[in-house]
Amino acid sequence: MTRAAVAAACGKSSDWLKSIEIGKRSTPLPMLLRLADVLHVADLTELVGRQVRTMDYARPGHDGLDTVRRALTAYPLAGATDEPPTLDRVRARLDGAWRTWHTSPHQRTEIGRVLPGLVHEAEQAADTHNGHDRHTAQALLSEVYHLAQAYLAWQAEPRLVWLVADRAMAAARASGDPLAVAGAAFYLAHLIRACDGGDEAQDLVSRAAESLRPRLGDDPNRLLPIYGHLWLCAALTAARERHEGEARRHFDKAAAIVPKLPDGYAHPWHGFGRAIVDLYDIMIDVEVGQAGEAQRKADQLDPSSIPSVERRSRHWIELARGAHHRGDHLATASLLHKSWRASPETLTYSPSGRSLISGLVDNGGATVREDALKLATRVGLIAA
């Protein structure tokens, strides 16, 4: 079969398959199995060139996952008579939780403690308030589900991630708030993209951004940040599909928003601002194979300017990916250690980080093997 035929059978483009062949794109296990089926390959070793191990695809589960799962599946019953929490209380608790997510190196542990109660209160508020307050409560509930999605991302319960993303969109639409709908589209697109739905994700965020554009003048302080971040999401999605020109066009739309915001601005939950735009600029270069350009831009970015510990840790992982593309094992290991020091939990749950560590264990050579094994033990890839 030709490359085009194989890619088409998987519902993908030839460029997508080529990027896998040359090692610039990792392949989720379901898609790897799909490729094996299309190619009539019985042994995955023939596709990946080595034995496929559980550690390569297994996802960790946080200690608080069971409690969060129970909170999400304990659907509130109609007719509950409890006094509903005030919207100010839900807003304050949610704002505090977002601050914790962005400032704690152990964000999942911290959020896992408060998320079940926050879900209960937000769902109760959405069920019991009336009129305009009910619409506001629905928008708050949608945002609580965004926080839940952040907590659940890359854990061992992908079905729960889909559950909260879908609930978030339903609550946002029920609120009638364009900002809430745009935020839900932003988070849902990340999930669709992670499931190899790049084209669908890009279409979703592009439509969401265009739907906001006529409204930007009505409420710029609320709408401009999510409008800019939607274009960042579209840009990174295009870059991961190897559409560099399209990625840069979307990125330019996002970057044009920053001068319209106050100096030093960073959105309290999705983080849009100067630092996030700079991070995406680097991430796009990594995705399209411009590792040298990514490193040049990274050398000009002060990591302390990144207002989120979680994003700072992810920044080090992106730079480690660039070092890996250059074949620099020492730099890859060093940058992964920086990620760990910034936020151990971010590295532990990052598929890219775990994949890089696994690669160093297998192929990094004697120079980095000791460091690689330490990292592999820390993130749970191998037993302590």
C-alpha atoms as a printed R data frame, in Angstrom:
    type eleno elety resid chain resno       x      y      z
1   ATOM     1    CA   MET     A     1   0.000  0.000  0.000
2   ATOM     2    CA   THR     A     2   1.127  3.545 -0.636
3   ATOM     3    CA   ARG     A     3   1.587  6.022  2.210
4   ATOM     4    CA   ALA     A     4  -1.469  7.917  0.986
5   ATOM     5    CA   ALA     A     5  -3.592  4.764  0.985
6   ATOM     6    CA   VAL     A     6  -2.511  3.740  4.481
7   ATOM     7    CA   ALA     A     7  -3.138  7.231  5.827
8   ATOM     8    CA   ALA     A     8  -6.543  7.418  4.152
9   ATOM     9    CA   ALA     A     9  -7.542  4.084  5.665
10  ATOM    10    CA   CYS     A    10  -6.782  5.601  9.068
11  ATOM    11    CA   GLY     A    11  -8.723  8.749  8.232
12  ATOM    12    CA   LYS     A    12  -5.543 10.824  8.167
13  ATOM    13    CA   SER     A    13  -3.294 12.654  5.719
14  ATOM    14    CA   SER     A    14  -0.029 11.517  4.145
15  ATOM    15    CA   ASP     A    15   1.800 14.217  6.130
16  ATOM    16    CA   TRP     A    16   0.421 12.733  9.346
17  ATOM    17    CA   LEU     A    17   1.790  9.294  8.490
18  ATOM    18    CA   LYS     A    18   5.126 10.690  7.350
19  ATOM    19    CA   SER     A    19   5.572 12.521 10.655
20  ATOM    20    CA   ILE     A    20   5.127  9.200 12.462
21  ATOM    21    CA   GLU     A    21   7.587  7.447 10.163
22  ATOM    22    CA   ILE     A    22  10.332 10.010 10.805
23  ATOM    23    CA   GLY     A    23   9.730 10.085 14.563
24  ATOM    24    CA   LYS     A    24   8.210 13.560 14.875
25  ATOM    25    CA   ARG     A    25   4.817 12.376 16.121
26  ATOM    26    CA   SER     A    26   3.994  9.872 18.817
27  ATOM    27    CA   THR     A    27   1.165  7.437 18.166
28  ATOM    28    CA   PRO     A    28  -1.589  6.738 20.708
29  ATOM    29    CA   LEU     A    29  -2.137  3.039 21.276
30  ATOM    30    CA   PRO     A    30  -5.601  2.942 19.594
31  ATOM    31    CA   MET     A    31  -4.155  4.505 16.445
32  ATOM    32    CA   LEU     A    32  -1.162  2.154 16.572
33  ATOM    33    CA   LEU     A    33  -3.598 -0.750 16.638
34  ATOM    34    CA   ARG     A    34  -5.508  0.807 13.735
35  ATOM    35    CA   LEU     A    35  -2.297  1.060 11.699
36  ATOM    36    CA   ALA     A    36  -1.496 -2.564 12.476
37  ATOM    37    CA   ASP     A    37  -4.946 -3.598 11.275
38  ATOM    38    CA   VAL     A    38  -4.639 -1.613  8.036
39  ATOM    39    CA   LEU     A    39  -1.189 -3.044  7.335
40  ATOM    40    CA   HIS     A    40  -2.178 -6.578  8.416
41  ATOM    41    CA   VAL     A    41   0.593 -6.618 11.008
42  ATOM    42    CA   ALA     A    42   0.106 -9.082 13.856
43  ATOM    43    CA   ASP     A    43   3.097 -8.015 15.979
44  ATOM    44    CA   LEU     A    44   3.376 -4.354 16.974
45  ATOM    45    CA   THR     A    45   7.135 -4.791 17.216
46  ATOM    46    CA   GLU     A    46   7.198 -4.750 13.417
47  ATOM    47    CA   LEU     A    47   5.697 -1.254 13.478
48  ATOM    48    CA   VAL     A    48   7.638  0.399 16.281
49  ATOM    49    CA   GLY     A    49  10.934 -1.456 15.958
50  ATOM    50    CA   ARG     A    50  10.995 -2.671 19.553
51  ATOM    51    CA   GLN     A    51   8.870 -4.508 22.044
52  ATOM    52    CA   VAL     A    52   5.774 -2.545 23.064
53  ATOM    53    CA   ARG     A    53   5.659 -2.325 26.849
54  ATOM    54    CA   THR     A    54   2.894 -1.373 29.225
55  ATOM    55    CA   MET     A    55   5.032  1.470 30.582
56  ATOM    56    CA   ASP     A    56   4.994  3.110 27.165
57  ATOM    57    CA   TYR     A    57   1.218  3.624 27.196
58  ATOM    58    CA   ALA     A    58   0.021  3.167 30.784
59  ATOM    59    CA   ARG     A    59  -1.404  6.266 32.455
60  ATOM    60    CA   PRO     A    60  -0.997  6.920 36.167
61  ATOM    61    CA   GLY     A    61  -3.945  7.459 38.455
62  ATOM    62    CA   HIS     A    62  -3.822 10.043 41.217
63  ATOM    63    CA   ASP     A    63  -4.587  8.990 44.788
64  ATOM    64    CA   GLY     A    64  -7.640 11.256 44.830
65  ATOM    65    CA   LEU     A    65  -9.075  9.911 41.581
66  ATOM    66    CA   ASP     A    66 -11.616  7.573 43.191
67  ATOM    67    CA   THR     A    67 -13.074 10.371 45.306
68  ATOM    68    CA   VAL     A    68 -13.316 12.687 42.309
69  ATOM    69    CA   ARG     A    69 -14.934  9.918 40.248
70  ATOM    70    CA   ARG     A    70 -17.582  9.364 42.910
71  ATOM    71    CA   ALA     A    71 -18.324 13.088 43.035
72  ATOM    72    CA   LEU     A    72 -18.748 13.244 39.269
73  ATOM    73    CA   THR     A    73 -20.974 10.181 39.069
74  ATOM    74    CA   ALA     A    74 -23.167 11.042 42.084
75  ATOM    75    CA   TYR     A    75 -25.746 12.794 39.931
76  ATOM    76    CA   PRO     A    76 -27.782 15.263 42.021
77  ATOM    77    CA   LEU     A    77 -31.406 14.234 42.445
78  ATOM    78    CA   ALA     A    78 -34.200 16.595 41.460
79  ATOM    79    CA   GLY     A    79 -36.106 18.065 44.361
80  ATOM    80    CA   ALA     A    80 -33.169 18.387 46.757
81  ATOM    81    CA   THR     A    81 -34.155 20.701 49.610
82  ATOM    82    CA   ASP     A    82 -30.704 21.805 50.800
83  ATOM    83    CA   GLU     A    83 -30.136 25.539 50.894
84  ATOM    84    CA   PRO     A    84 -28.222 26.337 47.694
85  ATOM    85    CA   PRO     A    85 -24.760 27.859 48.063
86  ATOM    86    CA   THR     A    86 -24.541 31.488 47.079
87  ATOM    87    CA   LEU     A    87 -23.022 32.235 43.698
88  ATOM    88    CA   ASP     A    88 -20.430 34.431 45.400
89  ATOM    89    CA   ARG     A    89 -19.342 31.458 47.494
90  ATOM    90    CA   VAL     A    90 -18.997 29.179 44.467
91  ATOM    91    CA   ARG     A    91 -17.110 31.901 42.566
92  ATOM    92    CA   ALA     A    92 -14.715 32.489 45.462
93  ATOM    93    CA   ARG     A    93 -14.022 28.779 45.941
94  ATOM    94    CA   LEU     A    94 -13.470 28.297 42.225
95  ATOM    95    CA   ASP     A    95 -11.106 31.272 41.984
96  ATOM    96    CA   GLY     A    96  -9.133 29.909 44.917
97  ATOM    97    CA   ALA     A    97  -8.921 26.492 43.288
98  ATOM    98    CA   TRP     A    98  -7.584 27.976 40.053
99  ATOM    99    CA   ARG     A    99  -4.944 29.907 42.011
100 ATOM   100    CA   THR     A   100  -3.905 26.672 43.666
101 ATOM   101    CA   TRP     A   101  -3.718 24.864 40.324
102 ATOM   102    CA   HIS     A   102  -1.319 27.447 38.955
103 ATOM   103    CA   THR     A   103   0.822 28.007 42.064
104 ATOM   104    CA   SER     A   104   1.216 24.572 43.654
105 ATOM   105    CA   PRO     A   105   3.907 22.152 42.416
106 ATOM   106    CA   HIS     A   106   1.507 19.402 43.518
107 ATOM   107    CA   GLN     A   107  -1.581 20.785 41.817
108 ATOM   108    CA   ARG     A   108  -3.438 17.485 41.447
109 ATOM   109    CA   THR     A   109  -3.012 16.602 45.104
110 ATOM   110    CA   GLU     A   110  -4.240 20.032 46.193
111 ATOM   111    CA   ILE     A   111  -7.156 20.162 43.750
112 ATOM   112    CA   GLY     A   112  -8.122 16.552 44.418
113 ATOM   113    CA   ARG     A   113  -8.941 17.586 47.989
114 ATOM   114    CA   VAL     A   114 -11.323 20.406 47.076
115 ATOM   115    CA   LEU     A   115 -12.764 19.325 43.729
116 ATOM   116    CA   PRO     A   116 -15.430 16.871 45.010
117 ATOM   117    CA   GLY     A   117 -17.003 19.482 47.276
118 ATOM   118    CA   LEU     A   118 -16.740 22.147 44.611
119 ATOM   119    CA   VAL     A   119 -18.474 19.930 42.054
120 ATOM   120    CA   HIS     A   120 -21.287 19.239 44.529
121 ATOM   121    CA   GLU     A   121 -21.810 22.921 45.344
122 ATOM   122    CA   ALA     A   122 -21.686 24.058 41.718
123 ATOM   123    CA   GLU     A   123 -24.141 21.376 40.598
124 ATOM   124    CA   GLN     A   124 -26.446 22.224 43.490
125 ATOM   125    CA   ALA     A   125 -26.321 25.922 42.619
126 ATOM   126    CA   ALA     A   126 -27.118 25.223 38.965
127 ATOM   127    CA   ASP     A   127 -30.085 23.051 39.972
128 ATOM   128    CA   THR     A   128 -31.644 25.335 42.566
129 ATOM   129    CA   HIS     A   129 -31.138 28.963 41.523
130 ATOM   130    CA   ASN     A   130 -33.650 30.574 39.177
131 ATOM   131    CA   GLY     A   131 -33.749 33.236 36.495
132 ATOM   132    CA   HIS     A   132 -30.548 35.141 35.750
133 ATOM   133    CA   ASP     A   133 -28.822 33.523 38.740
134 ATOM   134    CA   ARG     A   134 -29.460 30.108 37.231
135 ATOM   135    CA   HIS     A   135 -27.696 31.154 34.024
136 ATOM   136    CA   THR     A   136 -24.758 32.470 36.052
137 ATOM   137    CA   ALA     A   137 -24.665 29.217 38.024
138 ATOM   138    CA   GLN     A   138 -24.566 27.199 34.799
139 ATOM   139    CA   ALA     A   139 -21.574 29.233 33.598
140 ATOM   140    CA   LEU     A   140 -19.836 28.634 36.938
141 ATOM   141    CA   LEU     A   141 -20.588 24.922 36.721
142 ATOM   142    CA   SER     A   142 -19.061 24.784 33.259
143 ATOM   143    CA   GLU     A   143 -15.874 26.318 34.632
144 ATOM   144    CA   VAL     A   144 -15.797 23.847 37.528
145 ATOM   145    CA   TYR     A   145 -15.883 21.070 34.945
146 ATOM   146    CA   HIS     A   146 -12.930 22.735 33.175
147 ATOM   147    CA   LEU     A   147 -10.981 22.476 36.411
148 ATOM   148    CA   ALA     A   148 -12.036 18.841 36.695
149 ATOM   149    CA   GLN     A   149 -10.779 18.240 33.147
150 ATOM   150    CA   ALA     A   150  -7.421 19.764 34.065
151 ATOM   151    CA   TYR     A   151  -7.214 17.449 37.080
152 ATOM   152    CA   LEU     A   152  -8.255 14.350 35.111
153 ATOM   153    CA   ALA     A   153  -6.081 14.982 32.046
154 ATOM   154    CA   TRP     A   154  -3.728 12.108 31.180
155 ATOM   155    CA   GLN     A   155  -4.894  9.982 34.096
156 ATOM   156    CA   ALA     A   156  -6.135  6.416 33.897
157 ATOM   157    CA   GLU     A   157  -9.804  7.387 33.428
158 ATOM   158    CA   PRO     A   158 -10.190  8.873 29.913
159 ATOM   159    CA   ARG     A   159 -13.952  8.297 30.039
160 ATOM   160    CA   LEU     A   160 -14.224 10.761 32.912
161 ATOM   161    CA   VAL     A   161 -12.405 13.402 30.885
162 ATOM   162    CA   TRP     A   162 -14.968 13.067 28.107
163 ATOM   163    CA   LEU     A   163 -17.740 13.175 30.697
164 ATOM   164    CA   VAL     A   164 -16.654 16.501 32.188
165 ATOM   165    CA   ALA     A   165 -15.851 18.059 28.798
166 ATOM   166    CA   ASP     A   166 -19.315 17.199 27.502
167 ATOM   167    CA   ARG     A   167 -20.981 18.377 30.702
168 ATOM   168    CA   ALA     A   168 -19.042 21.627 30.522
169 ATOM   169    CA   MET     A   169 -20.321 22.338 27.029
170 ATOM   170    CA   ALA     A   170 -23.895 21.459 28.030
171 ATOM   171    CA   ALA     A   171 -23.751 23.763 31.059
172 ATOM   172    CA   ALA     A   172 -22.160 26.549 29.015
173 ATOM   173    CA   ARG     A   173 -24.867 26.367 26.370
174 ATOM   174    CA   ALA     A   174 -27.548 26.359 29.065
175 ATOM   175    CA   SER     A   175 -26.028 29.529 30.536
176 ATOM   176    CA   GLY     A   176 -26.476 31.485 27.316
177 ATOM   177    CA   ASP     A   177 -23.122 33.176 28.003
178 ATOM   178    CA   PRO     A   178 -20.901 33.431 24.881
179 ATOM   179    CA   LEU     A   179 -17.809 33.485 27.100
180 ATOM   180    CA   ALA     A   180 -18.806 30.216 28.762
181 ATOM   181    CA   VAL     A   181 -19.495 28.553 25.401
182 ATOM   182    CA   ALA     A   182 -16.132 29.720 24.052
183 ATOM   183    CA   GLY     A   183 -14.353 28.388 27.138
184 ATOM   184    CA   ALA     A   184 -16.083 25.039 26.781
185 ATOM   185    CA   ALA     A   185 -15.066 24.868 23.111
186 ATOM   186    CA   PHE     A   186 -11.473 25.620 24.110
187 ATOM   187    CA   TYR     A   187 -11.319 22.725 26.575
188 ATOM   188    CA   LEU     A   188 -13.258 20.317 24.389
189 ATOM   189    CA   ALA     A   189 -10.910 21.018 21.477
190 ATOM   190    CA   HIS     A   190  -7.905 20.033 23.596
191 ATOM   191    CA   LEU     A   191  -9.526 16.689 24.257
192 ATOM   192    CA   ILE     A   192 -10.490 16.116 20.628
193 ATOM   193    CA   ARG     A   193  -6.953 17.009 19.533
194 ATOM   194    CA   ALA     A   194  -5.444 14.595 22.038
195 ATOM   195    CA   CYS     A   195  -7.534 11.831 20.468
196 ATOM   196    CA   ASP     A   196  -5.984 12.481 17.049
197 ATOM   197    CA   GLY     A   197  -8.854 14.697 15.946
198 ATOM   198    CA   GLY     A   198  -6.718 17.641 14.892
199 ATOM   199    CA   ASP     A   199  -8.912 18.796 12.017
200 ATOM   200    CA   GLU     A   200 -12.073 18.599 14.118
201 ATOM   201    CA   ALA     A   201 -10.429 20.439 17.023
202 ATOM   202    CA   GLN     A   202  -9.184 23.199 14.758
203 ATOM   203    CA   ASP     A   203 -12.616 23.607 13.208
204 ATOM   204    CA   LEU     A   204 -14.232 23.840 16.654
205 ATOM   205    CA   VAL     A   205 -11.941 26.532 18.071
206 ATOM   206    CA   SER     A   206 -11.926 28.507 14.820
207 ATOM   207    CA   ARG     A   207 -15.734 28.592 14.771
208 ATOM   208    CA   ALA     A   208 -15.794 29.529 18.454
209 ATOM   209    CA   ALA     A   209 -13.367 32.396 17.880
210 ATOM   210    CA   GLU     A   210 -15.267 33.678 14.865
211 ATOM   211    CA   SER     A   211 -18.515 33.589 16.838
212 ATOM   212    CA   LEU     A   212 -16.939 35.896 19.439
213 ATOM   213    CA   ARG     A   213 -15.398 38.359 16.997
214 ATOM   214    CA   PRO     A   214 -18.528 40.505 16.443
215 ATOM   215    CA   ARG     A   215 -18.999 40.750 20.228
216 ATOM   216    CA   LEU     A   216 -15.460 41.788 21.212
217 ATOM   217    CA   GLY     A   217 -16.284 45.481 21.314
218 ATOM   218    CA   ASP     A   218 -19.235 44.884 23.647
219 ATOM   219    CA   ASP     A   219 -17.223 43.355 26.500
220 ATOM   220    CA   PRO     A   220 -13.511 43.339 25.609
221 ATOM   221    CA   ASN     A   221 -12.192 42.724 29.124
222 ATOM   222    CA   ARG     A   222 -14.098 39.447 29.361
223 ATOM   223    CA   LEU     A   223 -13.911 38.248 25.772
224 ATOM   224    CA   LEU     A   224 -10.486 39.228 24.422
225 ATOM   225    CA   PRO     A   225  -8.471 36.730 26.531
226 ATOM   226    CA   ILE     A   226 -10.502 33.668 25.524
227 ATOM   227    CA   TYR     A   227 -10.646 34.926 21.931
228 ATOM   228    CA   GLY     A   228  -6.859 35.067 21.864
229 ATOM   229    CA   HIS     A   229  -6.475 31.687 23.508
230 ATOM   230    CA   LEU     A   230  -8.832 30.053 21.031
231 ATOM   231    CA   TRP     A   231  -6.506 31.172 18.234
232 ATOM   232    CA   LEU     A   232  -3.508 29.851 20.180
233 ATOM   233    CA   CYS     A   233  -5.252 26.494 20.415
234 ATOM   234    CA   ALA     A   234  -5.963 26.592 16.681
235 ATOM   235    CA   ALA     A   235  -2.332 27.497 15.986
236 ATOM   236    CA   LEU     A   236  -0.870 24.645 18.015
237 ATOM   237    CA   THR     A   237  -3.367 22.211 16.544
238 ATOM   238    CA   ALA     A   238  -2.379 23.232 13.012
239 ATOM   239    CA   ALA     A   239   1.296 22.885 13.946
240 ATOM   240    CA   ARG     A   240   0.723 19.349 15.183
241 ATOM   241    CA   GLU     A   241  -0.853 18.566 11.833
242 ATOM   242    CA   ARG     A   242   2.313 20.020 10.210
243 ATOM   243    CA   HIS     A   243   0.462 22.974  8.687
244 ATOM   244    CA   GLU     A   244   3.089 25.568  9.578
245 ATOM   245    CA   GLY     A   245   1.727 28.454  7.526
246 ATOM   246    CA   GLU     A   246  -1.752 28.026  8.934
247 ATOM   247    CA   ALA     A   247  -0.339 27.719 12.448
248 ATOM   248    CA   ARG     A   248   1.505 31.009 12.090
249 ATOM   249    CA   ARG     A   249  -1.560 32.809 10.756
250 ATOM   250    CA   HIS     A   250  -3.602 31.678 13.744
251 ATOM   251    CA   PHE     A   251  -0.753 32.562 16.103
252 ATOM   252    CA   ASP     A   252  -0.544 36.094 14.709
253 ATOM   253    CA   LYS     A   253  -4.240 36.611 15.476
254 ATOM   254    CA   ALA     A   254  -3.621 35.594 19.085
255 ATOM   255    CA   ALA     A   255  -0.468 37.682 19.455
256 ATOM   256    CA   ALA     A   256  -2.340 40.755 18.220
257 ATOM   257    CA   ILE     A   257  -4.576 40.567 21.302
258 ATOM   258    CA   VAL     A   258  -1.768 40.978 23.860
259 ATOM   259    CA   PRO     A   259  -1.202 44.744 23.329
260 ATOM   260    CA   LYS     A   260  -4.904 45.283 23.989
261 ATOM   261    CA   LEU     A   261  -4.582 43.833 27.512
262 ATOM   262    CA   PRO     A   262  -3.062 45.468 30.620
263 ATOM   263    CA   ASP     A   263   0.692 45.056 31.097
264 ATOM   264    CA   GLY     A   264   1.509 41.789 32.842
265 ATOM   265    CA   TYR     A   265  -2.016 40.446 32.388
266 ATOM   266    CA   ALA     A   266  -2.574 36.696 32.748
267 ATOM   267    CA   HIS     A   267  -6.064 35.204 32.753
268 ATOM   268    CA   PRO     A   268  -6.794 33.580 36.137
269 ATOM   269    CA   TRP     A   269  -7.668 30.120 34.798
270 ATOM   270    CA   HIS     A   270  -6.530 29.593 31.209
271 ATOM   271    CA   GLY     A   271  -3.586 31.957 31.623
272 ATOM   272    CA   PHE     A   272  -3.749 33.940 28.370
273 ATOM   273    CA   GLY     A   273  -1.243 36.794 28.342
274 ATOM   274    CA   ARG     A   274   2.204 37.718 27.097
275 ATOM   275    CA   ALA     A   275   3.994 34.750 28.684
276 ATOM   276    CA   ILE     A   276   1.524 32.173 27.372
277 ATOM   277    CA   VAL     A   277   1.755 33.613 23.864
278 ATOM   278    CA   ASP     A   278   5.557 33.349 24.056
279 ATOM   279    CA   LEU     A   279   5.254 29.735 25.219
280 ATOM   280    CA   TYR     A   280   3.000 28.839 22.318
281 ATOM   281    CA   ASP     A   281   5.445 30.478 19.920
282 ATOM   282    CA   ILE     A   282   8.101 28.059 21.165
283 ATOM   283    CA   MET     A   283   5.739 25.080 21.171
284 ATOM   284    CA   ILE     A   284   4.788 25.699 17.552
285 ATOM   285    CA   ASP     A   285   8.458 25.696 16.549
286 ATOM   286    CA   VAL     A   286   8.964 22.387 18.364
287 ATOM   287    CA   GLU     A   287   5.944 20.842 16.651
288 ATOM   288    CA   VAL     A   288   7.018 21.827 13.129
289 ATOM   289    CA   GLY     A   289  10.578 20.602 13.672
290 ATOM   290    CA   GLN     A   290  12.275 23.974 14.199
291 ATOM   291    CA   ALA     A   291  14.098 22.891 17.359
292 ATOM   292    CA   GLY     A   292  16.917 25.397 16.919
293 ATOM   293    CA   GLU     A   293  14.509 28.307 16.544
294 ATOM   294    CA   ALA     A   294  12.561 27.076 19.561
295 ATOM   295    CA   GLN     A   295  15.744 27.070 21.629
296 ATOM   296    CA   ARG     A   296  16.690 30.565 20.413
297 ATOM   297    CA   LYS     A   297  13.320 31.930 21.519
298 ATOM   298    CA   ALA     A   298  13.488 30.008 24.793
299 ATOM   299    CA   ASP     A   299  16.859 31.610 25.562
300 ATOM   300    CA   GLN     A   300  15.102 34.994 25.453
301 ATOM   301    CA   LEU     A   301  12.258 33.956 27.769
302 ATOM   302    CA   ASP     A   302  12.722 34.316 31.517
303 ATOM   303    CA   PRO     A   303  11.030 31.223 33.019
304 ATOM   304    CA   SER     A   304  10.110 33.226 36.116
305 ATOM   305    CA   SER     A   305   7.858 35.366 33.900
306 ATOM   306    CA   ILE     A   306   5.584 32.363 33.372
307 ATOM   307    CA   PRO     A   307   2.826 32.980 35.940
308 ATOM   308    CA   SER     A   308   1.899 29.313 36.367
309 ATOM   309    CA   VAL     A   309   4.084 26.663 37.976
310 ATOM   310    CA   GLU     A   310   2.256 24.016 35.977
311 ATOM   311    CA   ARG     A   311   2.877 25.843 32.694
312 ATOM   312    CA   ARG     A   312   6.510 26.435 33.660
313 ATOM   313    CA   SER     A   313   7.002 22.712 34.154
314 ATOM   314    CA   ARG     A   314   5.354 22.011 30.799
315 ATOM   315    CA   HIS     A   315   7.665 24.597 29.209
316 ATOM   316    CA   TRP     A   316  10.699 22.575 30.316
317 ATOM   317    CA   ILE     A   317   9.104 19.457 28.828
318 ATOM   318    CA   GLU     A   318   8.616 21.230 25.488
319 ATOM   319    CA   LEU     A   319  12.256 22.292 25.480
320 ATOM   320    CA   ALA     A   320  13.221 18.713 26.319
321 ATOM   321    CA   ARG     A   321  11.278 17.603 23.256
322 ATOM   322    CA   GLY     A   322  13.292 20.049 21.179
323 ATOM   323    CA   ALA     A   323  16.541 18.710 22.626
324 ATOM   324    CA   HIS     A   324  15.366 15.184 21.865
325 ATOM   325    CA   HIS     A   325  14.721 16.152 18.229
326 ATOM   326    CA   ARG     A   326  18.316 17.438 18.085
327 ATOM   327    CA   GLY     A   327  19.584 14.141 19.502
328 ATOM   328    CA   ASP     A   328  20.977 15.832 22.625
329 ATOM   329    CA   HIS     A   329  20.397 13.294 25.409
330 ATOM   330    CA   LEU     A   330  22.219 15.322 28.073
331 ATOM   331    CA   ALA     A   331  20.107 18.416 27.434
332 ATOM   332    CA   THR     A   332  16.938 16.310 27.347
333 ATOM   333    CA   ALA     A   333  17.707 14.828 30.764
334 ATOM   334    CA   SER     A   334  18.677 18.201 32.233
335 ATOM   335    CA   LEU     A   335  15.482 19.875 31.030
336 ATOM   336    CA   LEU     A   336  13.326 17.043 32.353
337 ATOM   337    CA   HIS     A   337  14.969 17.490 35.750
338 ATOM   338    CA   LYS     A   338  14.042 21.185 35.583
339 ATOM   339    CA   SER     A   339  10.462 20.178 34.854
340 ATOM   340    CA   TRP     A   340  10.477 17.880 37.875
341 ATOM   341    CA   ARG     A   341  11.838 20.598 40.142
342 ATOM   342    CA   ALA     A   342   9.192 23.052 38.942
343 ATOM   343    CA   SER     A   343   6.288 20.627 39.429
344 ATOM   344    CA   PRO     A   344   6.750 16.908 40.078
345 ATOM   345    CA   GLU     A   345   3.101 16.179 39.349
346 ATOM   346    CA   THR     A   346   3.128 17.946 35.990
347 ATOM   347    CA   LEU     A   347   5.989 15.763 34.751
348 ATOM   348    CA   THR     A   348   4.498 12.627 36.292
349 ATOM   349    CA   TYR     A   349   1.249 12.984 34.336
350 ATOM   350    CA   SER     A   350   2.693 14.362 31.090
351 ATOM   351    CA   PRO     A   351   2.613 11.798 28.250
352 ATOM   352    CA   SER     A   352   5.380 13.677 26.444
353 ATOM   353    CA   GLY     A   353   7.516 13.776 29.562
354 ATOM   354    CA   ARG     A   354   6.991 10.112 30.315
355 ATOM   355    CA   SER     A   355   7.765  9.177 26.707
356 ATOM   356    CA   LEU     A   356  10.998 11.180 26.768
357 ATOM   357    CA   ILE     A   357  12.064  9.545 30.021
358 ATOM   358    CA   SER     A   358  11.289  6.092 28.642
359 ATOM   359    CA   GLY     A   359  13.347  6.921 25.555
360 ATOM   360    CA   LEU     A   360  16.305  8.013 27.660
361 ATOM   361    CA   VAL     A   361  16.157  4.785 29.660
362 ATOM   362    CA   ASP     A   362  16.216  2.744 26.453
363 ATOM   363    CA   ASN     A   363  18.433  4.789 24.169
364 ATOM   364    CA   GLY     A   364  20.096  7.597 26.108
365 ATOM   365    CA   GLY     A   365  23.331  5.728 26.647
366 ATOM   366    CA   ALA     A   366  25.541  5.346 29.677
367 ATOM   367    CA   THR     A   367  26.044  9.098 30.126
368 ATOM   368    CA   VAL     A   368  22.425  9.752 31.106
369 ATOM   369    CA   ARG     A   369  21.254  6.297 32.158
370 ATOM   370    CA   GLU     A   370  21.538  6.945 35.901
371 ATOM   371    CA   ASP     A   371  19.598 10.216 35.646
372 ATOM   372    CA   ALA     A   372  17.033  8.604 33.357
373 ATOM   373    CA   LEU     A   373  16.445  5.747 35.785
374 ATOM   374    CA   LYS     A   374  15.995  8.220 38.648
375 ATOM   375    CA   LEU     A   375  13.397 10.127 36.662
376 ATOM   376    CA   ALA     A   376  11.672  6.917 35.589
377 ATOM   377    CA   THR     A   377  11.404  5.877 39.230
378 ATOM   378    CA   ARG     A   378  10.111  9.280 40.312
379 ATOM   379    CA   VAL     A   379   7.292  9.374 37.756
380 ATOM   380    CA   GLY     A   380   6.353  5.735 38.346
381 ATOM   381    CA   LEU     A   381   7.529  4.247 35.056
382 ATOM   382    CA   ILE     A   382   9.539  1.677 36.992
383 ATOM   383    CA   ALA     A   383   9.134  0.439 40.542
384 ATOM   384    CA   ALA     A   384  11.174  2.111 43.260
